[in-house]
Amino acid sequence: MSALALDWVSLGTLAREQQMAHNGSPVDQFRSPHNEEGPLMITLNDFDARVPFMAQLNESGDEPVTIVNTFVTPPGLEDDVIETWRLDSEVMKTKVGNISQQLYRGAAGRVVTNVADWESAKDLQNAFMSPEFQALLTIYPDGSAAYPHLVRPVEVPGVCLGAPWDREPASAAREPAAADASAIEYVDLCPDVPLAEQFRATPGAFTLLDIFVVPDGAVDQATHAYQKIGTYLKGRRGFIQAQLYRGIGSSNVLVNLAVWETVGALRDALPDPDFPAVPAHYPAGTRCFRQVLHRAAVPNVCVD
């Protein structure tokens, strides 16, 4: 298998020391409303510092929106974060515009991801700013970090459904990577649990989360590259489905949720000698935060 294919399934050497945040620091920090100088509970971070989550919440319009919120939990406190998330989800379920929420738990790691659908960003903003929800943010375990981003599903012909591509004006495409080098820099959200370890801890079906942050003006090129990969993988044994989402506003974030029967099925899909040229179509400078997830059952909120 080529070096690029190994990178693509995260079995090669990945960059483990980076963790995205707005200008290297939290975009916002939630403290007790009764003590502005009190202890830090949870930090709110952005994958795309140009389009922070709090600005996305202010988007006008009535179109449905999905929030993909990935938590990095303090060591040993995954269950505490999930219980707090259950409490805030119980609040969100009562709010106007809430449709559904599904929790995913990271394999062998400290990552928890929530995918929730809302009738509009305005409805989510109203719910997020409600006193009862804000109060719950203060009881997350100290050191918790959240990476929320608002997205909408994208239609990728032959791969997934959603809104038609909001194609960018014609411009010179960025150079793809050479055939023997990856266009994508892989970054671990939780460096102490690398992806190879996550794969080893995954005996059955799983969801692969990819959060791509692409260079300015290159979202359309990255979507084309995603279509090439999706078309290639769709006919392989063990591939179940994939859905691409694009960040709202002027976001450079693309989110992929792909379901596979087994890790072995994913690995078996990649030996084709023509495959390394496929992900090379991504624009150079693309970063990808990748995580192996499993649907989690949370009482009265979601099922596995």
XYZ file of C-alpha atoms in Angstrom:
304
model
C 0.000 0.000 0.000
C 1.293 3.454 -0.867
C 2.315 6.030 1.715
C -0.653 8.182 0.720
C -3.125 5.379 1.229
C -1.637 4.762 4.648
C -2.101 8.465 5.433
C -5.685 8.335 4.258
C -6.611 5.599 6.718
C -4.411 7.246 9.334
C -2.072 4.309 9.709
C 0.976 6.355 8.812
C 2.607 9.018 10.939
C 0.085 11.751 11.710
C 0.625 15.200 13.197
C -0.421 14.718 16.807
C 0.661 17.893 18.489
C -1.777 20.362 16.965
C -5.195 21.234 18.307
C -7.174 23.908 16.504
C -8.352 26.933 18.461
C -9.138 30.524 17.651
C -5.768 32.280 17.456
C -4.382 29.531 19.662
C -6.815 30.291 22.483
C -10.486 29.650 23.244
C -12.998 31.773 21.379
C -15.088 31.951 24.512
C -14.883 30.620 28.022
C -17.925 29.725 30.058
C -17.800 30.530 33.756
C -20.430 30.603 36.429
C -22.814 33.514 35.787
C -22.558 34.301 39.471
C -18.778 34.495 39.462
C -17.122 36.062 36.427
C -13.725 35.285 37.925
C -14.673 31.736 38.846
C -13.042 28.520 37.677
C -13.037 27.678 33.990
C -15.537 24.959 33.091
C -15.531 24.494 29.310
C -13.841 26.262 26.419
C -15.506 26.963 23.091
C -13.152 26.627 20.114
C -13.377 27.040 16.342
C -11.993 24.986 13.474
C -12.259 28.026 11.189
C -11.230 31.140 13.131
C -12.585 33.382 10.368
C -16.118 32.095 10.930
C -16.564 31.476 14.661
C -19.531 29.564 15.974
C -20.939 32.572 17.813
C -21.001 34.519 14.537
C -22.701 31.601 12.770
C -25.481 31.727 15.361
C -26.294 35.253 14.202
C -26.996 34.157 10.634
C -30.401 35.317 9.532
C -32.833 33.170 7.602
C -35.147 30.266 8.251
C -33.265 27.397 6.614
C -32.671 24.229 8.625
C -29.212 23.871 10.140
C -27.148 21.100 11.723
C -24.718 21.604 14.575
C -21.747 19.251 14.706
C -20.177 19.712 18.129
C -17.097 17.689 19.051
C -15.992 17.584 22.681
C -12.525 16.678 23.919
C -13.073 15.493 27.476
C -10.614 15.548 30.395
C -8.972 12.141 30.958
C -11.283 9.728 32.744
C -14.273 12.071 32.670
C -15.977 10.967 29.450
C -19.043 9.712 31.313
C -19.327 12.984 33.241
C -19.293 14.972 29.995
C -21.915 12.663 28.476
C -24.153 13.027 31.538
C -23.899 16.817 31.360
C -24.650 16.652 27.643
C -27.727 14.558 28.465
C -28.943 17.266 30.804
C -28.444 20.063 28.285
C -30.057 17.929 25.549
C -33.112 17.510 27.746
C -33.323 21.313 27.831
C -32.754 21.655 24.079
C -35.525 19.157 23.327
C -38.051 21.543 24.877
C -36.984 24.489 22.696
C -38.731 25.720 19.580
C -37.029 24.476 16.411
C -35.249 21.448 17.854
C -35.619 18.387 15.619
C -33.199 15.710 16.802
C -29.830 14.988 18.359
C -27.490 11.995 18.130
C -24.443 11.431 20.283
C -21.350 9.584 19.058
C -18.616 8.325 21.337
C -15.009 8.143 20.194
C -13.302 4.769 20.003
C -10.739 4.293 22.782
C -10.515 8.012 23.319
C -11.748 11.185 24.928
C -13.778 12.488 22.002
C -17.568 12.806 22.034
C -19.490 14.254 19.068
C -23.045 15.561 18.963
C -24.937 15.964 15.683
C -28.203 17.881 16.125
C -30.728 19.220 13.607
C -32.574 22.520 14.044
C -35.215 24.302 12.002
C -33.040 27.435 11.839
C -29.890 29.025 13.243
C -32.115 31.584 14.979
C -33.956 28.849 16.860
C -30.636 27.359 17.948
C -29.351 30.788 19.010
C -32.437 31.379 21.157
C -32.043 27.979 22.789
C -28.292 28.405 23.283
C -28.726 31.764 25.004
C -31.555 30.607 27.281
C -30.723 30.904 31.006
C -31.370 27.223 31.707
C -28.954 26.097 28.973
C -26.270 28.629 29.913
C -26.427 27.428 33.511
C -25.646 23.873 32.417
C -22.477 24.999 30.617
C -20.978 25.791 34.016
C -21.211 22.184 35.241
C -19.137 20.564 32.497
C -15.948 19.097 34.019
C -13.058 21.535 34.225
C -10.832 21.251 31.160
C -13.598 20.214 28.773
C -13.243 21.638 25.259
C -15.966 21.970 22.623
C -15.591 22.533 18.871
C -19.064 23.425 17.545
C -19.751 24.341 13.927
C -22.990 24.987 12.043
C -23.325 23.115 8.759
C -25.859 22.062 6.138
C -25.911 18.823 4.128
C -24.508 19.089 0.621
C -25.741 17.196 -2.411
C -22.854 15.269 -3.946
C -24.118 13.456 -7.055
C -23.829 9.711 -6.688
C -22.793 9.961 -3.015
C -25.246 11.852 -0.792
C -28.238 14.191 -0.717
C -28.594 17.769 0.458
C -28.609 21.278 -0.921
C -27.054 21.744 -4.376
C -23.457 22.881 -4.355
C -23.109 26.600 -3.814
C -20.440 26.651 -6.457
C -17.744 29.261 -6.154
C -16.967 31.623 -9.035
C -14.645 30.084 -11.589
C -11.056 30.565 -10.555
C -7.756 28.850 -10.928
C -7.796 25.631 -8.917
C -5.088 25.123 -6.386
C -2.399 22.671 -7.312
C -3.203 19.137 -6.140
C -0.541 17.235 -4.298
C 1.936 15.066 -6.146
C 0.896 11.438 -6.519
C 3.343 10.357 -3.817
C 2.450 13.062 -1.291
C -0.765 13.828 0.561
C -2.596 17.103 -0.026
C -4.096 16.663 3.437
C -2.413 17.291 6.783
C -4.011 14.988 9.340
C -4.346 16.415 12.838
C -5.398 14.516 15.949
C -7.941 16.169 18.221
C -6.780 13.885 20.999
C -3.050 13.215 20.440
C -2.782 10.670 23.261
C -5.178 8.359 21.390
C -3.930 8.207 17.772
C -6.189 6.913 15.045
C -4.373 3.591 14.683
C -5.243 2.871 18.317
C -8.858 3.857 17.700
C -9.040 1.431 14.785
C -7.625 -1.377 16.934
C -10.389 -0.728 19.489
C -13.134 -0.984 16.833
C -14.251 -4.588 16.210
C -17.440 -3.844 14.300
C -19.382 -1.088 12.555
C -18.244 2.500 13.022
C -18.680 6.046 11.764
C -15.650 7.899 10.450
C -15.743 11.624 11.193
C -13.644 13.874 8.955
C -13.582 17.619 9.594
C -11.794 19.282 6.682
C -10.530 22.851 6.905
C -9.657 23.925 3.377
C -7.811 27.023 2.120
C -9.743 30.139 1.128
C -11.466 29.787 -2.218
C -10.954 26.024 -2.371
C -14.195 24.605 -0.945
C -15.538 23.763 -4.406
C -12.316 21.970 -5.350
C -12.414 20.009 -2.082
C -16.033 19.034 -2.751
C -15.065 17.727 -6.182
C -12.295 15.692 -4.536
C -14.790 14.348 -1.997
C -17.043 13.250 -4.855
C -14.179 11.333 -6.471
C -13.398 9.521 -3.205
C -17.058 8.860 -2.435
C -17.675 7.437 -5.894
C -14.609 5.211 -5.560
C -15.506 3.902 -2.088
C -19.219 3.476 -2.692
C -18.737 0.266 -4.663
C -16.421 -1.326 -2.085
C -17.496 -4.079 0.261
C -18.420 -2.846 3.714
C -19.136 0.756 2.751
C -22.612 1.716 4.016
C -23.142 5.432 3.459
C -21.582 8.878 3.643
C -22.904 12.407 4.084
C -21.047 15.640 3.410
C -21.875 18.880 5.223
C -20.618 22.384 4.510
C -20.197 25.099 7.127
C -22.714 27.918 6.803
C -21.751 31.457 5.938
C -18.288 31.855 4.457
C -16.930 28.865 6.375
C -14.101 26.797 4.903
C -15.167 23.718 6.884
C -16.472 20.491 5.335
C -17.685 17.646 7.552
C -17.937 14.026 6.418
C -19.734 11.270 8.332
C -19.114 7.892 6.688
C -20.416 4.552 7.975
C -18.458 1.311 7.509
C -19.199 -2.266 8.552
C -15.657 -2.910 9.823
C -12.196 -1.378 9.891
C -11.044 -4.310 7.767
C -13.529 -3.356 5.058
C -12.094 0.183 4.961
C -8.538 -1.107 4.746
C -9.476 -3.593 2.012
C -10.944 -0.769 -0.070
C -7.617 1.027 -0.438
C -5.051 -1.312 -2.076
C -6.060 -0.338 -5.614
C -2.961 1.289 -7.165
C -5.155 4.015 -8.662
C -6.506 5.131 -5.277
C -3.576 7.341 -4.129
C -4.276 9.775 -6.970
C -7.864 10.286 -5.763
C -7.345 12.110 -2.419
C -4.479 14.016 -4.066
C -7.176 16.100 -5.770
C -7.808 17.896 -2.481
C -6.299 21.394 -2.508
C -2.832 21.554 -0.982
C -2.997 23.000 2.507
C -6.160 21.122 3.532
C -6.239 19.980 7.161
C -8.321 17.066 8.377
C -9.357 16.255 11.943
C -10.332 12.577 11.904
C -12.007 10.448 14.549
C -13.509 6.949 14.771
C -16.968 7.163 16.343
C -19.745 4.868 17.528
C -23.362 5.869 17.976
C -24.183 6.136 21.670
C -27.485 5.515 23.418
C -28.440 8.245 25.886
C -31.689 7.768 27.844
C -34.572 9.851 26.539
C -32.326 11.532 23.945
C -30.949 9.112 21.316
C -30.269 5.442 20.568
C -27.268 3.542 19.250
